[in-house]
Amino acid sequence: MLQDQEAHAAEMERTFIAIKPDGVQRGLISEIVSRFERKGYKLVAIKLIVPSKEFAQKHYHDLKERPFFNGLCDFLSSGPVLAMVWEGEGVIKYGRKLIGATDPQKSEPGTIRGDLAVVVGRNIIHGSDGPETAKDEIALWFEPKELVSYTSNAEKWIYGVN
Ligand code: UDP
Ligand code: MG
């Protein structure tokens, strides 16, 4: 069954995904990128950046009352972060499924954290938790001109769109 082009376009979403300094230092970039790529999501922005502590505090502003906030912001700004935007139908919610639970002790095997991380303070990857957060995080990490809109030849095979 071919999906209607308009219905497909309406379901398209973008989410912010970042490989944290532990994932970069452990050489897990290609492993993590490939999981999103093989699933059928489209990469629309990517850059390696060492965020300042102030920037990390902005990124995690929702957590500023939590006891781990300071350590978390020190950690995020301690080295290179691979910042990305991925696009696809349902990518915000399903991206979080690919990532797994916040605490790797509770992440299912087969998820990124379940397979590749052990403790919550070094859980290697960030993913936006909803449409509003995705919008805000993409705007915080990327200039509009860094987001690349393009048609992938694979899309008609991934979505069955005519
Ligand atoms: N975190 C932590 N200790 C905790 C809870 C969270 O160090 O008890 C860190 C962890 O790296 C997590 C990040 O804070 O990924 C953000 O927390 P959030 O609850 O937003 O989890 P996420 O959305 O990353 O799954
Ligand atoms: Mg979160």
mmCIF file of C-alpha atoms and ligand atoms in Angstrom:
data_model
loop_
_atom_site.group_PDB
_atom_site.id
_atom_site.type_symbol
_atom_site.label_atom_id
_atom_site.label_comp_id
_atom_site.label_asym_id
_atom_site.label_seq_id
_atom_site.Cartn_x
_atom_site.Cartn_y
_atom_site.Cartn_z
ATOM 1 C CA MET A 1 0.000 0.000 0.000
ATOM 2 C CA LEU A 2 1.502 3.309 -1.037
ATOM 3 C CA GLN A 3 1.283 6.060 1.524
ATOM 4 C CA ASP A 4 -0.091 9.430 0.531
ATOM 5 C CA GLN A 5 2.639 12.047 0.086
ATOM 6 C CA GLU A 6 0.796 14.612 2.202
ATOM 7 C CA ALA A 7 0.155 12.195 5.059
ATOM 8 C CA HIS A 8 3.842 11.291 4.983
ATOM 9 C CA ALA A 9 4.933 14.948 5.032
ATOM 10 C CA ALA A 10 2.614 15.646 7.973
ATOM 11 C CA GLU A 11 4.221 12.873 10.050
ATOM 12 C CA MET A 12 7.781 14.049 9.426
ATOM 13 C CA GLU A 13 9.634 15.179 12.544
ATOM 14 C CA ARG A 14 13.112 16.239 13.541
ATOM 15 C CA THR A 15 14.880 15.422 16.790
ATOM 16 C CA PHE A 16 18.127 16.466 18.432
ATOM 17 C CA ILE A 17 20.524 13.609 19.194
ATOM 18 C CA ALA A 18 23.961 14.061 20.756
ATOM 19 C CA ILE A 19 26.748 11.599 21.470
ATOM 20 C CA LYS A 20 28.176 12.789 24.792
ATOM 21 C CA PRO A 21 31.934 13.024 25.503
ATOM 22 C CA ASP A 22 32.049 9.439 26.856
ATOM 23 C CA GLY A 23 30.575 8.018 23.634
ATOM 24 C CA VAL A 24 32.969 10.051 21.482
ATOM 25 C CA GLN A 25 36.025 9.109 23.575
ATOM 26 C CA ARG A 26 35.027 5.430 23.536
ATOM 27 C CA GLY A 27 34.935 5.360 19.738
ATOM 28 C CA LEU A 28 31.184 4.735 19.527
ATOM 29 C CA ILE A 29 30.296 7.402 16.930
ATOM 30 C CA SER A 30 29.967 5.071 13.951
ATOM 31 C CA GLU A 31 28.123 2.409 15.988
ATOM 32 C CA ILE A 32 25.532 4.930 17.177
ATOM 33 C CA VAL A 33 25.153 6.821 13.894
ATOM 34 C CA SER A 34 24.695 3.541 12.046
ATOM 35 C CA ARG A 35 21.773 2.517 14.262
ATOM 36 C CA PHE A 36 19.827 5.651 13.308
ATOM 37 C CA GLU A 37 20.909 5.416 9.677
ATOM 38 C CA ARG A 38 20.025 1.707 9.259
ATOM 39 C CA LYS A 39 16.627 2.238 10.877
ATOM 40 C CA GLY A 40 15.766 4.572 8.003
ATOM 41 C CA TYR A 41 16.103 7.994 9.582
ATOM 42 C CA LYS A 42 17.718 10.824 7.636
ATOM 43 C CA LEU A 43 20.655 12.829 8.948
ATOM 44 C CA VAL A 44 20.012 16.545 8.375
ATOM 45 C CA ALA A 45 22.757 18.122 10.526
ATOM 46 C CA ILE A 46 25.945 16.977 12.249
ATOM 47 C CA LYS A 47 28.914 18.654 13.947
ATOM 48 C CA LEU A 48 31.574 17.945 16.562
ATOM 49 C CA ILE A 49 31.668 20.630 19.252
ATOM 50 C CA VAL A 50 33.069 21.121 22.769
ATOM 51 C CA PRO A 51 30.261 22.972 24.535
ATOM 52 C CA SER A 52 31.118 25.515 27.248
ATOM 53 C CA LYS A 53 29.776 24.904 30.748
ATOM 54 C CA GLU A 54 27.319 27.788 30.248
ATOM 55 C CA PHE A 55 26.067 26.137 27.065
ATOM 56 C CA ALA A 56 25.673 22.786 28.866
ATOM 57 C CA GLN A 57 23.669 24.579 31.576
ATOM 58 C CA LYS A 58 21.349 25.984 28.896
ATOM 59 C CA HIS A 59 20.933 22.566 27.311
ATOM 60 C CA TYR A 60 20.050 20.942 30.654
ATOM 61 C CA HIS A 61 18.180 23.975 32.145
ATOM 62 C CA ASP A 62 15.155 21.785 33.041
ATOM 63 C CA LEU A 63 17.355 19.835 35.468
ATOM 64 C CA LYS A 64 18.938 22.776 37.307
ATOM 65 C CA GLU A 65 17.359 21.861 40.666
ATOM 66 C CA ARG A 66 18.634 18.279 40.529
ATOM 67 C CA PRO A 67 21.634 17.287 42.668
ATOM 68 C CA PHE A 68 23.544 15.924 39.677
ATOM 69 C CA PHE A 69 23.110 19.116 37.569
ATOM 70 C CA ASN A 70 26.546 20.615 38.208
ATOM 71 C CA GLY A 71 28.436 17.363 37.596
ATOM 72 C CA LEU A 72 26.340 16.691 34.504
ATOM 73 C CA CYS A 73 27.158 20.105 33.014
ATOM 74 C CA ASP A 74 30.866 19.711 33.872
ATOM 75 C CA PHE A 75 30.787 16.350 32.131
ATOM 76 C CA LEU A 76 28.958 17.511 28.975
ATOM 77 C CA SER A 77 31.479 20.335 28.567
ATOM 78 C CA SER A 78 34.515 18.103 29.250
ATOM 79 C CA GLY A 79 35.179 17.127 25.638
ATOM 80 C CA PRO A 80 33.796 16.778 22.128
ATOM 81 C CA VAL A 81 30.076 16.147 21.680
ATOM 82 C CA LEU A 82 28.700 14.936 18.346
ATOM 83 C CA ALA A 83 25.559 17.026 17.824
ATOM 84 C CA MET A 84 23.051 15.792 15.239
ATOM 85 C CA VAL A 85 19.566 16.312 13.892
ATOM 86 C CA TRP A 86 17.723 13.261 12.572
ATOM 87 C CA GLU A 87 14.501 13.350 10.561
ATOM 88 C CA GLY A 88 11.765 10.777 10.043
ATOM 89 C CA GLU A 89 8.234 9.690 10.857
ATOM 90 C CA GLY A 90 7.956 9.413 14.642
ATOM 91 C CA VAL A 91 11.697 9.945 15.123
ATOM 92 C CA ILE A 92 11.323 11.853 18.419
ATOM 93 C CA LYS A 93 9.589 9.046 20.292
ATOM 94 C CA TYR A 94 11.204 6.116 18.499
ATOM 95 C CA GLY A 95 14.643 7.711 18.772
ATOM 96 C CA ARG A 96 14.200 7.535 22.555
ATOM 97 C CA LYS A 97 13.329 3.840 22.178
ATOM 98 C CA LEU A 98 16.521 3.204 20.229
ATOM 99 C CA ILE A 99 18.434 5.024 22.995
ATOM 100 C CA GLY A 100 16.834 3.103 25.889
ATOM 101 C CA ALA A 101 16.065 4.071 29.503
ATOM 102 C CA THR A 102 18.063 6.882 31.172
ATOM 103 C CA ASP A 103 19.721 4.415 33.576
ATOM 104 C CA PRO A 104 21.624 1.814 31.523
ATOM 105 C CA GLN A 105 20.965 -0.720 34.326
ATOM 106 C CA LYS A 106 17.306 -0.462 33.285
ATOM 107 C CA SER A 107 17.783 -0.125 29.511
ATOM 108 C CA GLU A 108 16.726 -3.177 27.497
ATOM 109 C CA PRO A 109 19.399 -5.138 25.648
ATOM 110 C CA GLY A 110 19.261 -4.090 22.013
ATOM 111 C CA THR A 111 19.030 -0.413 22.900
ATOM 112 C CA ILE A 112 22.046 1.889 22.595
ATOM 113 C CA ARG A 113 22.418 2.406 26.352
ATOM 114 C CA GLY A 114 21.490 -1.210 27.071
ATOM 115 C CA ASP A 115 24.201 -2.509 24.762
ATOM 116 C CA LEU A 116 26.911 0.108 25.224
ATOM 117 C CA ALA A 117 26.702 1.790 28.672
ATOM 118 C CA VAL A 118 26.644 0.736 32.329
ATOM 119 C CA VAL A 119 25.983 3.730 34.614
ATOM 120 C CA VAL A 120 23.546 6.665 34.459
ATOM 121 C CA GLY A 121 26.258 9.325 34.718
ATOM 122 C CA ARG A 122 27.994 7.940 31.603
ATOM 123 C CA ASN A 123 25.084 6.898 29.407
ATOM 124 C CA ILE A 124 26.768 8.084 26.159
ATOM 125 C CA ILE A 125 23.836 9.668 24.302
ATOM 126 C CA HIS A 126 21.166 12.356 24.550
ATOM 127 C CA GLY A 127 17.843 12.474 22.681
ATOM 128 C CA SER A 128 15.063 15.073 22.813
ATOM 129 C CA ASP A 129 12.117 13.898 24.937
ATOM 130 C CA GLY A 130 9.251 15.533 23.004
ATOM 131 C CA PRO A 131 8.296 17.858 20.132
ATOM 132 C CA GLU A 132 8.787 21.098 22.101
ATOM 133 C CA THR A 133 12.144 20.022 23.517
ATOM 134 C CA ALA A 134 13.248 18.874 20.069
ATOM 135 C CA LYS A 135 12.437 22.287 18.604
ATOM 136 C CA ASP A 136 14.240 24.137 21.414
ATOM 137 C CA GLU A 137 17.301 21.872 21.399
ATOM 138 C CA ILE A 138 17.719 22.009 17.610
ATOM 139 C CA ALA A 139 17.548 25.832 17.811
ATOM 140 C CA LEU A 140 20.078 25.896 20.678
ATOM 141 C CA TRP A 141 22.672 23.687 18.960
ATOM 142 C CA PHE A 142 22.245 24.609 15.279
ATOM 143 C CA GLU A 143 21.837 27.657 13.069
ATOM 144 C CA PRO A 144 18.932 27.239 10.616
ATOM 145 C CA LYS A 145 21.417 27.215 7.702
ATOM 146 C CA GLU A 146 23.200 24.181 9.192
ATOM 147 C CA LEU A 147 20.057 22.059 8.714
ATOM 148 C CA VAL A 148 20.211 20.418 5.303
ATOM 149 C CA SER A 149 16.891 19.630 3.615
ATOM 150 C CA TYR A 150 17.222 17.081 0.839
ATOM 151 C CA THR A 151 15.388 14.165 -0.712
ATOM 152 C CA SER A 152 16.908 10.765 -0.131
ATOM 153 C CA ASN A 153 16.376 8.133 -2.824
ATOM 154 C CA ALA A 154 15.787 5.602 -0.055
ATOM 155 C CA GLU A 155 12.710 7.425 1.249
ATOM 156 C CA LYS A 156 10.243 5.868 -1.199
ATOM 157 C CA TRP A 157 11.492 2.446 -0.103
ATOM 158 C CA ILE A 158 11.423 3.266 3.607
ATOM 159 C CA TYR A 159 7.963 4.852 3.624
ATOM 160 C CA GLY A 160 6.298 3.396 0.544
ATOM 161 C CA VAL A 161 5.364 6.889 -0.537
ATOM 162 C CA ASN A 162 4.375 7.290 -4.159
HETATM 163 N N1 UDP B 1 21.543 11.862 35.044
HETATM 164 C C1 UDP B 1 22.410 11.561 36.076
HETATM 165 N N2 UDP B 1 21.876 11.041 37.235
HETATM 166 C C2 UDP B 1 20.546 10.817 37.396
HETATM 167 C C3 UDP B 1 19.670 11.145 36.327
HETATM 168 C C4 UDP B 1 20.206 11.667 35.163
HETATM 169 O O1 UDP B 1 23.609 11.725 35.966
HETATM 170 O O2 UDP B 1 20.130 10.348 38.451
HETATM 171 C C5 UDP B 1 22.104 12.402 33.793
HETATM 172 C C6 UDP B 1 22.121 11.362 32.699
HETATM 173 O O3 UDP B 1 23.337 11.534 31.964
HETATM 174 C C7 UDP B 1 20.936 11.743 31.853
HETATM 175 C C8 UDP B 1 20.946 13.255 31.975
HETATM 176 O O4 UDP B 1 21.308 13.479 33.356
HETATM 177 O O5 UDP B 1 21.089 11.291 30.507
HETATM 178 C C9 UDP B 1 19.633 13.933 31.699
HETATM 179 O O6 UDP B 1 18.627 13.368 32.503
HETATM 180 P P1 UDP B 1 17.196 13.021 31.890
HETATM 181 O O7 UDP B 1 16.315 12.653 33.030
HETATM 182 O O8 UDP B 1 16.754 14.125 30.981
HETATM 183 O O9 UDP B 1 17.501 11.678 31.068
HETATM 184 P P2 UDP B 1 17.560 11.392 29.479
HETATM 185 O O10 UDP B 1 16.541 12.270 28.817
HETATM 186 O O11 UDP B 1 18.968 11.683 29.019
HETATM 187 O O12 UDP B 1 17.236 9.928 29.344
HETATM 188 MG MG MG B 2 16.215 14.308 29.025
#
